PDB file of C-alpha atoms in Angstrom:
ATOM      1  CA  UNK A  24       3.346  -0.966   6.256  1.00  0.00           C
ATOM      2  CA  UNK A  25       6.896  -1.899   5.175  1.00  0.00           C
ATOM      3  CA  UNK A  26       5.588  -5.258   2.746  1.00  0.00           C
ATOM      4  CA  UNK A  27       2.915  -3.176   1.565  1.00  0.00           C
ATOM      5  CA  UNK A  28      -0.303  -5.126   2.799  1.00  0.00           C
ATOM      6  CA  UNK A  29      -2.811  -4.464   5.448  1.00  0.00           C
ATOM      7  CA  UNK A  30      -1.604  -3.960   8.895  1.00  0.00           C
ATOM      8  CA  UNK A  31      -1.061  -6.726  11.670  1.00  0.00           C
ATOM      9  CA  UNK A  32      -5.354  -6.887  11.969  1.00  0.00           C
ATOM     10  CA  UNK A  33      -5.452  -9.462   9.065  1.00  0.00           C
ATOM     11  CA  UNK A  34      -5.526 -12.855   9.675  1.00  0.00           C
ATOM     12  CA  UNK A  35      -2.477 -15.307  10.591  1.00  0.00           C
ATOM     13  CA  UNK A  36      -0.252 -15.998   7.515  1.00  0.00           C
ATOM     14  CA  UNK A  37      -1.807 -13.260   5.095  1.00  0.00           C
ATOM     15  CA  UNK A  38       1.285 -10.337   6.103  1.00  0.00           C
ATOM     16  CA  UNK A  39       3.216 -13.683   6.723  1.00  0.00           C
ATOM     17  CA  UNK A  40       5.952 -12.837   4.340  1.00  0.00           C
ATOM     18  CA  UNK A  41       8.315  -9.996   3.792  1.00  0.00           C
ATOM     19  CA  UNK A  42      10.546  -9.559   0.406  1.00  0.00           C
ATOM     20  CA  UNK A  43      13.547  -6.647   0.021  1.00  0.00           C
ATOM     21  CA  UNK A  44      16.280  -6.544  -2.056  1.00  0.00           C
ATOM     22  CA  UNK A  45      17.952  -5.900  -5.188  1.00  0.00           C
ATOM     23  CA  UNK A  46      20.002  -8.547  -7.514  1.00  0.00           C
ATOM     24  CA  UNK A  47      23.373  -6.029  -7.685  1.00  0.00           C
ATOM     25  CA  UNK A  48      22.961  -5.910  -3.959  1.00  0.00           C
ATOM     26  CA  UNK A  49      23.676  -9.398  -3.089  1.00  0.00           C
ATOM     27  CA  UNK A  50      20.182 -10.654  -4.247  1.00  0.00           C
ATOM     28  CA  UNK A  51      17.015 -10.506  -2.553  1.00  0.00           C
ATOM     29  CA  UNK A  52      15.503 -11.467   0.885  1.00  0.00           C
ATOM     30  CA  UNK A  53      12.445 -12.983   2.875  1.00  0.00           C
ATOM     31  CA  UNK A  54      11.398 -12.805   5.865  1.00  0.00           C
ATOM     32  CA  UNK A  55       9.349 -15.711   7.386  1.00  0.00           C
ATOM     33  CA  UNK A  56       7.140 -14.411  10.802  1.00  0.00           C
ATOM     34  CA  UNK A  57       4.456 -17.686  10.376  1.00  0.00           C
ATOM     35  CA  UNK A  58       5.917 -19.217  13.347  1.00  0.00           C
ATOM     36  CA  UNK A  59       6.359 -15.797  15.205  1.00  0.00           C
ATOM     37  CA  UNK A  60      10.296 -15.267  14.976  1.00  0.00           C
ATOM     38  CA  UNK A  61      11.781 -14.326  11.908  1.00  0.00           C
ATOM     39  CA  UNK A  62      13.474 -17.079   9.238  1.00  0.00           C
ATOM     40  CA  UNK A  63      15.678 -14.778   6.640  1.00  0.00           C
ATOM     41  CA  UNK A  64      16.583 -16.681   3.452  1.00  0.00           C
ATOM     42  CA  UNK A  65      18.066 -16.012   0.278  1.00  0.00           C
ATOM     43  CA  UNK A  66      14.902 -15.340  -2.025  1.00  0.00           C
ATOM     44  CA  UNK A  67      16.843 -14.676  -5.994  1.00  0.00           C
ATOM     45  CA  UNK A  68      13.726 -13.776  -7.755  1.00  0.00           C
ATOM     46  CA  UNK A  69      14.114 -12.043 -11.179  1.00  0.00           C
ATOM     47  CA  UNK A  70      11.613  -9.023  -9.716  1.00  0.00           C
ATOM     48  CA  UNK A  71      14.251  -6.456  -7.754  1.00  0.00           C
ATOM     49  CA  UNK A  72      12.602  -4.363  -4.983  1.00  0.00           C
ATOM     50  CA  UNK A  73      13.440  -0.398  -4.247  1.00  0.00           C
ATOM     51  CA  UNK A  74      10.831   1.444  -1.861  1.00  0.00           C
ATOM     52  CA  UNK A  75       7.640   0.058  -3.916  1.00  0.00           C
ATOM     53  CA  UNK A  76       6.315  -3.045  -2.837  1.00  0.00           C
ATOM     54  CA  UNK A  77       3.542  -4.971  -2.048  1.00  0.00           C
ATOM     55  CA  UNK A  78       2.654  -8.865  -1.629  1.00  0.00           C
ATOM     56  CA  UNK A  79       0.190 -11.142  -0.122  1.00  0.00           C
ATOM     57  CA  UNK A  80       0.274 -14.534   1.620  1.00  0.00           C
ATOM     58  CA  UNK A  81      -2.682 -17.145   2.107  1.00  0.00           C
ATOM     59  CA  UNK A  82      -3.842 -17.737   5.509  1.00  0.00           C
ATOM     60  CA  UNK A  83      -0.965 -20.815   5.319  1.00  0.00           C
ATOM     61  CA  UNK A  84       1.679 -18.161   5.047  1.00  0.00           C
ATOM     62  CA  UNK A  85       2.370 -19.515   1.181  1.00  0.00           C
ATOM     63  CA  UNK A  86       3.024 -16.503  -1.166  1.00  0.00           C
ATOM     64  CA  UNK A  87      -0.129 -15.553  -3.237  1.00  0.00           C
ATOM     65  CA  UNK A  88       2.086 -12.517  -5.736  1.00  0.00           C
ATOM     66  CA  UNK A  89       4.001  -9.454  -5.487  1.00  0.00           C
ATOM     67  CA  UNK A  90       4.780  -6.371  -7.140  1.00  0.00           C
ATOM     68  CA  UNK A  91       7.614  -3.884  -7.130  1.00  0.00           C
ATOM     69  CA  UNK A  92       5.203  -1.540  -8.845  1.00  0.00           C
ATOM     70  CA  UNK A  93       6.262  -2.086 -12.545  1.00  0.00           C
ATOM     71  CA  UNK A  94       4.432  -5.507 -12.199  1.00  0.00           C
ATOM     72  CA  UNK A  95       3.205  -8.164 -10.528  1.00  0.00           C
ATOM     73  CA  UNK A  96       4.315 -11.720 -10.145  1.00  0.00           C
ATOM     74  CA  UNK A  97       3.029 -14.948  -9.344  1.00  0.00           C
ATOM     75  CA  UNK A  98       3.811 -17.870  -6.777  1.00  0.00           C
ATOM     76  CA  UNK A  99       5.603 -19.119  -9.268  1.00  0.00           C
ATOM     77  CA  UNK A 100       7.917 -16.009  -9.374  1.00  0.00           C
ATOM     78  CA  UNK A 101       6.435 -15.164 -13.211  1.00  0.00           C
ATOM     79  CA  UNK A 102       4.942 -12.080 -14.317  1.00  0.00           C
ATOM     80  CA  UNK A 103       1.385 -13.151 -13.310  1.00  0.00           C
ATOM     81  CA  UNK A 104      -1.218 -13.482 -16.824  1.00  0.00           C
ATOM     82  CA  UNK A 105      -1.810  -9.575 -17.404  1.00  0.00           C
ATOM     83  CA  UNK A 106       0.669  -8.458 -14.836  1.00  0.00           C
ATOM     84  CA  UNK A 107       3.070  -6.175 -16.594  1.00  0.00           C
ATOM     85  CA  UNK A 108       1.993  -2.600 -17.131  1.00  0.00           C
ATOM     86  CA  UNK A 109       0.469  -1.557 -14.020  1.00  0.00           C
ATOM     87  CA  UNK A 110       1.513   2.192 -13.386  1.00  0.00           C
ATOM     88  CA  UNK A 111       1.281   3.472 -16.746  1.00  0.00           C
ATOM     89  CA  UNK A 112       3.421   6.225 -17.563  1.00  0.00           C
ATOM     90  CA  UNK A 113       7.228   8.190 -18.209  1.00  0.00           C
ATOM     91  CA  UNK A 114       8.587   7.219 -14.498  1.00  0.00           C
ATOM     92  CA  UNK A 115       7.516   3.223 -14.303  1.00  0.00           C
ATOM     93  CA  UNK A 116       9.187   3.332 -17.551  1.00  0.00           C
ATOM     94  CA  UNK A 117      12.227   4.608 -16.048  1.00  0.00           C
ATOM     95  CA  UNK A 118      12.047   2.239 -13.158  1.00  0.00           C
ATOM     96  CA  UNK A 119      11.711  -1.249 -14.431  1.00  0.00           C
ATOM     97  CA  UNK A 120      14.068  -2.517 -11.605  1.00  0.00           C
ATOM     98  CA  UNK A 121      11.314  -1.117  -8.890  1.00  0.00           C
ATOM     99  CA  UNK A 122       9.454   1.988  -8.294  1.00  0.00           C
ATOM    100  CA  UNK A 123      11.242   4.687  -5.598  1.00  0.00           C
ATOM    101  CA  UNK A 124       8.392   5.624  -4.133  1.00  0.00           C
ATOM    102  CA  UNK A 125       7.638   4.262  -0.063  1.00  0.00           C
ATOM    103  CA  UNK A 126       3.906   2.941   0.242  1.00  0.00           C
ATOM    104  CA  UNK A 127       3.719   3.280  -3.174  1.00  0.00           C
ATOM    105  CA  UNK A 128       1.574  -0.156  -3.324  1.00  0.00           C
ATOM    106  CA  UNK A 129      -0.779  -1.915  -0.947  1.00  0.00           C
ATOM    107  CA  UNK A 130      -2.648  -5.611  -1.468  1.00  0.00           C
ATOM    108  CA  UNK A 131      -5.704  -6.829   0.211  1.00  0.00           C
ATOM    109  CA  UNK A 132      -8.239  -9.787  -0.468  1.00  0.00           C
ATOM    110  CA  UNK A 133     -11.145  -8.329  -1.213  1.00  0.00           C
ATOM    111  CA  UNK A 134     -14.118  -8.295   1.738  1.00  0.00           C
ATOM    112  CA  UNK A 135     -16.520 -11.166   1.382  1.00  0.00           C
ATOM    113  CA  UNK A 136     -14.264 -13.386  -1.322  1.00  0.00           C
ATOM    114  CA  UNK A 137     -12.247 -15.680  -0.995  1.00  0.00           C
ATOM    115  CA  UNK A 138     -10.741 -15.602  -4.388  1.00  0.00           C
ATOM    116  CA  UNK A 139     -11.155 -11.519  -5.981  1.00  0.00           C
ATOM    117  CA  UNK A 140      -7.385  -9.513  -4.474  1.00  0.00           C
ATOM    118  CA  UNK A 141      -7.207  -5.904  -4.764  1.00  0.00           C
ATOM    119  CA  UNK A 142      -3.897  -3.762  -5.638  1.00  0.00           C
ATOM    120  CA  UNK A 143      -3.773  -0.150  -4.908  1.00  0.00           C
ATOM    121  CA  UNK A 144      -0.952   1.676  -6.535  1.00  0.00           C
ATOM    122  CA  UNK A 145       0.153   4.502  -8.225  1.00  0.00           C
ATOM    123  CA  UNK A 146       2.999   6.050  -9.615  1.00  0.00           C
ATOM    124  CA  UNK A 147       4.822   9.585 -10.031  1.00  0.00           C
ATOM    125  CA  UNK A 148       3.981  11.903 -12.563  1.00  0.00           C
ATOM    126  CA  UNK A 149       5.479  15.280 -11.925  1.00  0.00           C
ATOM    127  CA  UNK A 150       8.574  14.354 -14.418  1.00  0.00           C
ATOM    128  CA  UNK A 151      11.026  15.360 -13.106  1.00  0.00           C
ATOM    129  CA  UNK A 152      10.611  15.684  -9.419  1.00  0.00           C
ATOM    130  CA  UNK A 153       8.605  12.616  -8.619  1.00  0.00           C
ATOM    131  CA  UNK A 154       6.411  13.603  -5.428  1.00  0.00           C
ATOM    132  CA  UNK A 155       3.642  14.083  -6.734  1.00  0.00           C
ATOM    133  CA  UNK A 156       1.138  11.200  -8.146  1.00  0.00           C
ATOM    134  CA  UNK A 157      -2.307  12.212 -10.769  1.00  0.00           C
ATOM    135  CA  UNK A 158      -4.147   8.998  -9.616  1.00  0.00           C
ATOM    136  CA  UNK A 159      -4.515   6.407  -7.740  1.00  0.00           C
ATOM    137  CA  UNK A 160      -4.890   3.204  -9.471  1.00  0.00           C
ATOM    138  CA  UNK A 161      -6.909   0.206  -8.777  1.00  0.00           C
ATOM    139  CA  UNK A 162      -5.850  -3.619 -10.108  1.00  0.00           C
ATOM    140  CA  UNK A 163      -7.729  -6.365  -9.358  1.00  0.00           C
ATOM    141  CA  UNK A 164      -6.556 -10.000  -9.463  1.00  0.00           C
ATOM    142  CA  UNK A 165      -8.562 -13.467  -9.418  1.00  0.00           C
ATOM    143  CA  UNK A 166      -6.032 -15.721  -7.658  1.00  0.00           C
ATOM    144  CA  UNK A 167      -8.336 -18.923  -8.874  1.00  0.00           C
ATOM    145  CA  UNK A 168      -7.704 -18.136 -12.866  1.00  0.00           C
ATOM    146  CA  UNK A 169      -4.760 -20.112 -14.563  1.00  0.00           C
ATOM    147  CA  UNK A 170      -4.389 -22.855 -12.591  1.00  0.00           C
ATOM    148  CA  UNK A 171      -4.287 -20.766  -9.572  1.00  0.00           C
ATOM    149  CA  UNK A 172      -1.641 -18.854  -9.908  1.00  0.00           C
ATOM    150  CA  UNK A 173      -3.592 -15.746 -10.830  1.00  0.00           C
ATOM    151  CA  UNK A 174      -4.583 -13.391 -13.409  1.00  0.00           C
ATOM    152  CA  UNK A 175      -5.031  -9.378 -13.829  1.00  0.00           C
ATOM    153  CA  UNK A 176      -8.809  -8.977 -14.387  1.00  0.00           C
ATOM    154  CA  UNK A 177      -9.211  -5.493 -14.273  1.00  0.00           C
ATOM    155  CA  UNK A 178      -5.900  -2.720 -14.543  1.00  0.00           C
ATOM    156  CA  UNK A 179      -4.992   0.265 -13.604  1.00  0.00           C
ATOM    157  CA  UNK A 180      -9.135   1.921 -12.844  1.00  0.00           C
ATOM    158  CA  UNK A 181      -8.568   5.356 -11.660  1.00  0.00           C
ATOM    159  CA  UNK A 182     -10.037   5.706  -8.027  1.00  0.00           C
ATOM    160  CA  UNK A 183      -9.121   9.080  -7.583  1.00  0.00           C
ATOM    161  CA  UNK A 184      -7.818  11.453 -10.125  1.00  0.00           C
ATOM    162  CA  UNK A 185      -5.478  14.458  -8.666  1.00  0.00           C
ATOM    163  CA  UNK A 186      -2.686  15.581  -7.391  1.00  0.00           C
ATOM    164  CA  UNK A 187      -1.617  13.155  -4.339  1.00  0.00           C
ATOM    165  CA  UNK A 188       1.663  12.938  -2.516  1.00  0.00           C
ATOM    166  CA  UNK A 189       3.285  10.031  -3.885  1.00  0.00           C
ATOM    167  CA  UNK A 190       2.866   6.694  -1.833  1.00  0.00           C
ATOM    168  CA  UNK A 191       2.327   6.453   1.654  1.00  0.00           C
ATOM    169  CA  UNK A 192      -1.385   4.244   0.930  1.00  0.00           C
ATOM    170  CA  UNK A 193      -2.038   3.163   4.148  1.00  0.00           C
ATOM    171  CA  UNK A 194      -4.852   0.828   5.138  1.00  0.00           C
ATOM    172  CA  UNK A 195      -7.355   0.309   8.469  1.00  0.00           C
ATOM    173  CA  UNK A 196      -9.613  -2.498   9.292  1.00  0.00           C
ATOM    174  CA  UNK A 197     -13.783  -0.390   9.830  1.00  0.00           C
ATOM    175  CA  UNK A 198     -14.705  -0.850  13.111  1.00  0.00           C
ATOM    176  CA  UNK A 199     -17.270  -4.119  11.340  1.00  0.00           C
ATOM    177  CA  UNK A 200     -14.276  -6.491  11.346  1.00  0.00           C
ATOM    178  CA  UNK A 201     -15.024  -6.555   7.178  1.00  0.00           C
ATOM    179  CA  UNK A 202     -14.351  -3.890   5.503  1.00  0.00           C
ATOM    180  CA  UNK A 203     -11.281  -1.416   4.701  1.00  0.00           C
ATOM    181  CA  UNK A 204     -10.523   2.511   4.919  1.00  0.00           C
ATOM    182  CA  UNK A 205      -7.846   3.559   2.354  1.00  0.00           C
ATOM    183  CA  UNK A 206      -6.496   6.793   2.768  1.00  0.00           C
ATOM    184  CA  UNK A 207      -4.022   8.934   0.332  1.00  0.00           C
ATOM    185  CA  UNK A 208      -3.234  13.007   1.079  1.00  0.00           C
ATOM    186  CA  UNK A 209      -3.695  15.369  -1.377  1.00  0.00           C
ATOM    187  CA  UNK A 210      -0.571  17.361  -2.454  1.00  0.00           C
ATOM    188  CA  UNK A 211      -0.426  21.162  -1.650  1.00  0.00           C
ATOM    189  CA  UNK A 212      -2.903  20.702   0.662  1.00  0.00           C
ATOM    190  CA  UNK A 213      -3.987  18.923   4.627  1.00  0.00           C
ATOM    191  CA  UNK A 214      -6.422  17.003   2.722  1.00  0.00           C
ATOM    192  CA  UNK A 215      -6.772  13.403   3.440  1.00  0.00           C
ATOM    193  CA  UNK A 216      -8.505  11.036   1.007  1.00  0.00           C
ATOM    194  CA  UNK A 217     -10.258   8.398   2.012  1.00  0.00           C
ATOM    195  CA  UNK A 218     -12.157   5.268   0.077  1.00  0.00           C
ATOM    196  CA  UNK A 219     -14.416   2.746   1.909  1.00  0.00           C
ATOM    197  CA  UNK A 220     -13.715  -0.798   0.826  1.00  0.00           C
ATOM    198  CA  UNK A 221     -17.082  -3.072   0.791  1.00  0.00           C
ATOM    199  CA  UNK A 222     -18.261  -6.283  -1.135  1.00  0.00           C
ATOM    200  CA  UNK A 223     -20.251  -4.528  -3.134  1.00  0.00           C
ATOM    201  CA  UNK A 224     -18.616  -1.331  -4.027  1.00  0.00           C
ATOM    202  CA  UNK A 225     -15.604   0.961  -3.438  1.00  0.00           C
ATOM    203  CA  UNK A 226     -17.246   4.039  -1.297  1.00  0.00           C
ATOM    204  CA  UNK A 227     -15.651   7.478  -1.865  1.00  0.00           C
ATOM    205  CA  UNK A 228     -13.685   9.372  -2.347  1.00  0.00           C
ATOM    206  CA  UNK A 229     -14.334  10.834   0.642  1.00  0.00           C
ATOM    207  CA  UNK A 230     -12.298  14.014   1.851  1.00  0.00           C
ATOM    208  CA  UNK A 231     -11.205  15.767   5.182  1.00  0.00           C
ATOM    209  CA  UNK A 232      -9.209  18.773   6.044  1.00  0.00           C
ATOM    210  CA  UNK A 233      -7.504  18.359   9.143  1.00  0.00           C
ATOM    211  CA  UNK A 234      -3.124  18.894   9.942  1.00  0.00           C
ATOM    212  CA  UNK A 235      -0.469  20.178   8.271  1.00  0.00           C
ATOM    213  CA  UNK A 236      -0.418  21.384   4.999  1.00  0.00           C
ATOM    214  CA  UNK A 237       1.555  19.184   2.756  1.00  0.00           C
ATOM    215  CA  UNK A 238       3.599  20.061  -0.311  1.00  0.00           C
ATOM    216  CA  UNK A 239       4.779  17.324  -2.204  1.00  0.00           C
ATOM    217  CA  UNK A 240       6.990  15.239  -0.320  1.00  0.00           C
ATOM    218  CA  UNK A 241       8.405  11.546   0.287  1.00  0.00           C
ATOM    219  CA  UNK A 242       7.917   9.806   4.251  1.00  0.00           C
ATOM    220  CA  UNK A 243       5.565   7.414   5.426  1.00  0.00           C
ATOM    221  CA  UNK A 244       2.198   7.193   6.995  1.00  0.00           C
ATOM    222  CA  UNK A 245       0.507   4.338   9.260  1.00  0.00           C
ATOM    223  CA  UNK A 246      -2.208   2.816  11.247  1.00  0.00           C
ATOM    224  CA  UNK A 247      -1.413   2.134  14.619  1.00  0.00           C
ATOM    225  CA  UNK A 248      -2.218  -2.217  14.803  1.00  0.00           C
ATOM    226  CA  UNK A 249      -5.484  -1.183  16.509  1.00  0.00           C
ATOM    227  CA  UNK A 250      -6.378   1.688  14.011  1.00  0.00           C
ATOM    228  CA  UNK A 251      -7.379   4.243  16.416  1.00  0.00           C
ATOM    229  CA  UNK A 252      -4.170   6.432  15.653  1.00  0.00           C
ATOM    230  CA  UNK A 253      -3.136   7.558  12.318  1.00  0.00           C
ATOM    231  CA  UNK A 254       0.625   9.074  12.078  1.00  0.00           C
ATOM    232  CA  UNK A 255       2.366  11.407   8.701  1.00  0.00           C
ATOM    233  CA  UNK A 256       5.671  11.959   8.629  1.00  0.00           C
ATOM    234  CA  UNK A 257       8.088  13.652   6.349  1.00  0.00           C
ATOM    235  CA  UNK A 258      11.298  15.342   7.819  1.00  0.00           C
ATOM    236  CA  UNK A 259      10.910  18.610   6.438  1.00  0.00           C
ATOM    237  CA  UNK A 260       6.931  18.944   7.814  1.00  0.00           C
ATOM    238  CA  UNK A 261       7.169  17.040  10.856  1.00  0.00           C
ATOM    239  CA  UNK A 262       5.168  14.251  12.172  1.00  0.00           C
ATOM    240  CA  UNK A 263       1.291  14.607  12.817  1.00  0.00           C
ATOM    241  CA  UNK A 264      -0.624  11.771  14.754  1.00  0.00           C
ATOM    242  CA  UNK A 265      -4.614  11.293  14.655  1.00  0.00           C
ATOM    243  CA  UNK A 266      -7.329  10.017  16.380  1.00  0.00           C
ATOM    244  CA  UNK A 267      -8.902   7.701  13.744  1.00  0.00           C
ATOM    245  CA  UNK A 268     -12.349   6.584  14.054  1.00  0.00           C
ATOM    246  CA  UNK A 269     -12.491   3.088  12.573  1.00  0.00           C
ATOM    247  CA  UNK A 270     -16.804   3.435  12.111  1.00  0.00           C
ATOM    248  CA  UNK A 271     -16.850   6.618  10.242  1.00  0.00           C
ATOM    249  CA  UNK A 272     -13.353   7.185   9.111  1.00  0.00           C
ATOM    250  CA  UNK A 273     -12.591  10.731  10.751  1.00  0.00           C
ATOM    251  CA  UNK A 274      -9.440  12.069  11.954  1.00  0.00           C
ATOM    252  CA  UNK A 275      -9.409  14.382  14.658  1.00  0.00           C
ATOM    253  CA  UNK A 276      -7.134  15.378  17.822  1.00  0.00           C
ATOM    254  CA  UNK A 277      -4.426  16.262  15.589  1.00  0.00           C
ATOM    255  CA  UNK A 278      -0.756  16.556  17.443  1.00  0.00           C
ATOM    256  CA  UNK A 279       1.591  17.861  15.208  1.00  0.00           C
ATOM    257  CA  UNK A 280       5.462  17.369  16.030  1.00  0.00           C
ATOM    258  CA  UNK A 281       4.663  15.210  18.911  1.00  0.00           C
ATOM    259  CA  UNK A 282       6.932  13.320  20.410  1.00  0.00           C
ATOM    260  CA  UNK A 283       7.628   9.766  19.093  1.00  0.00           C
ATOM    261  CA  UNK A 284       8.234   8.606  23.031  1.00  0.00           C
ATOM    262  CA  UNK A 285       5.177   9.251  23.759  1.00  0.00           C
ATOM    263  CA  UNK A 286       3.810   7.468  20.932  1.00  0.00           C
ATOM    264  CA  UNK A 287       1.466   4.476  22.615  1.00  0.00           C
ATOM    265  CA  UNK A 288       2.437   0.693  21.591  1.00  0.00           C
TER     266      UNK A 288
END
């Protein structure tokens, strides 16, 4: 998902708002879809964006916060009360300007609440190759603390601790219209990760062998808008596509190399 939220299932106005750029570039951008076609407008923000990148919008379209993956900011464009430090480690470190990984972040609003967000993330850790990440983190954000501009409650809980291709944390709406799949792949390997997101409690890690074997790599992975396909790319591997089941979170049907012409929607 290029702005790093949920895919086009949400609701109107949540994936509202799209932010890329870089200050020595000619400064950053947004991109408006509320009203269906794009507005683009100059955006100068002092958070820069590489490849990482994540925000969140209200149902209204109006910008809840955003990270680059170094931290996260507020509506008000400030690092948001306990927002710096997300990512811990050697490469964020290195990066303060914006992570260079692609998918590397992904926001939601947590099922059931209308105030509790949820930030998956993580970071590189191989130093000095940068494909590979040891965990994916969890940071969770109460957008009704400090006047309502948010605050970090909870940073940087370890979901899943191994080795994971970098990025590429893509999200599907279950088949119950509530809840969330998250799915990371595990380096070295054609094993998918997979975490059930409830009210209650974060299912999983769940696993599933299934495609190409992976070694550490960049490229992108993605939920078709009606989650019943599931496409991995990298150049060097080639492109698998899935069946995805949306009620119990299986791949299957893999066709490996297949031709993006053919791909439907």
């Amino acid at each position: 998902v290029f702005s790093g939220i949920v895919p086009s299932m949400a609701q109107q106005g949540i994936n509202n708002n799209w932010l890329m750029g870089y200050y020595g570039a000619g400064g950053e951008t947004k991109l408006d879809f509320y009203n269906g076609s794009p507005v683009i407008t100059q955006y100068n923000v002092p958070m820069d964006f590489r490849h990482t990148h994540a925000n969140i919008s209200d149902a209204q379209g109006n910008m809840l916060f955003y990270t680059n993956g170094y931290y996260i900011a507020d509506a008000s464009n400030d690092t948001m009360q306990n927002g710096s430090g997300i990512n811990p480690g050697a490469y964020a470190n290195s990066f303060k300007d914006g992570l260079l990984i692609p998918q590397g972040a992904l926001a939601m609003r947590k099922p059931g609440s209308n105030n509790i967000y949820y930030l998956f993330h993580g970071t590189a850790d191989d130093t000095p190759y940068h494909t590979m990440a040891f965990h994916l983190y969890l940071t969770t954000i109460d957008i009704s603390m400090n006047n309502g501009k948010g605050a970090v409650i909870s940073k940087n809980q370890i979901l899943i601790n191994d080795s994971l291709n970098a990025g590429k944390i893509a999200a599907c709406k279950h088949a119950n219209g509530r809840d969330w799949w998250v799915m990371v792949h595990r380096a070295n390997s054609n094993m998918f990760y997979k975490l059930l997101i409830t009210p209650n409690v974060i299912l999983g890690p769940y696993s599933q062998n299934i495609g190409t074997v992976r070694t550490p790599d960049a490229g992108q992975a993605k939920f078709s808008p009606d989650g019943t396909k599931y496409a991995y790319y990298f150049f060097t591997q080639g492109l698998d596509i899935f069946d995805f089941n949306r009620c119990t979170g299986q791949l299957s049907n893999v066709q490996s190399d297949y031709q993006l012409t053919n791909v439907p929607g």
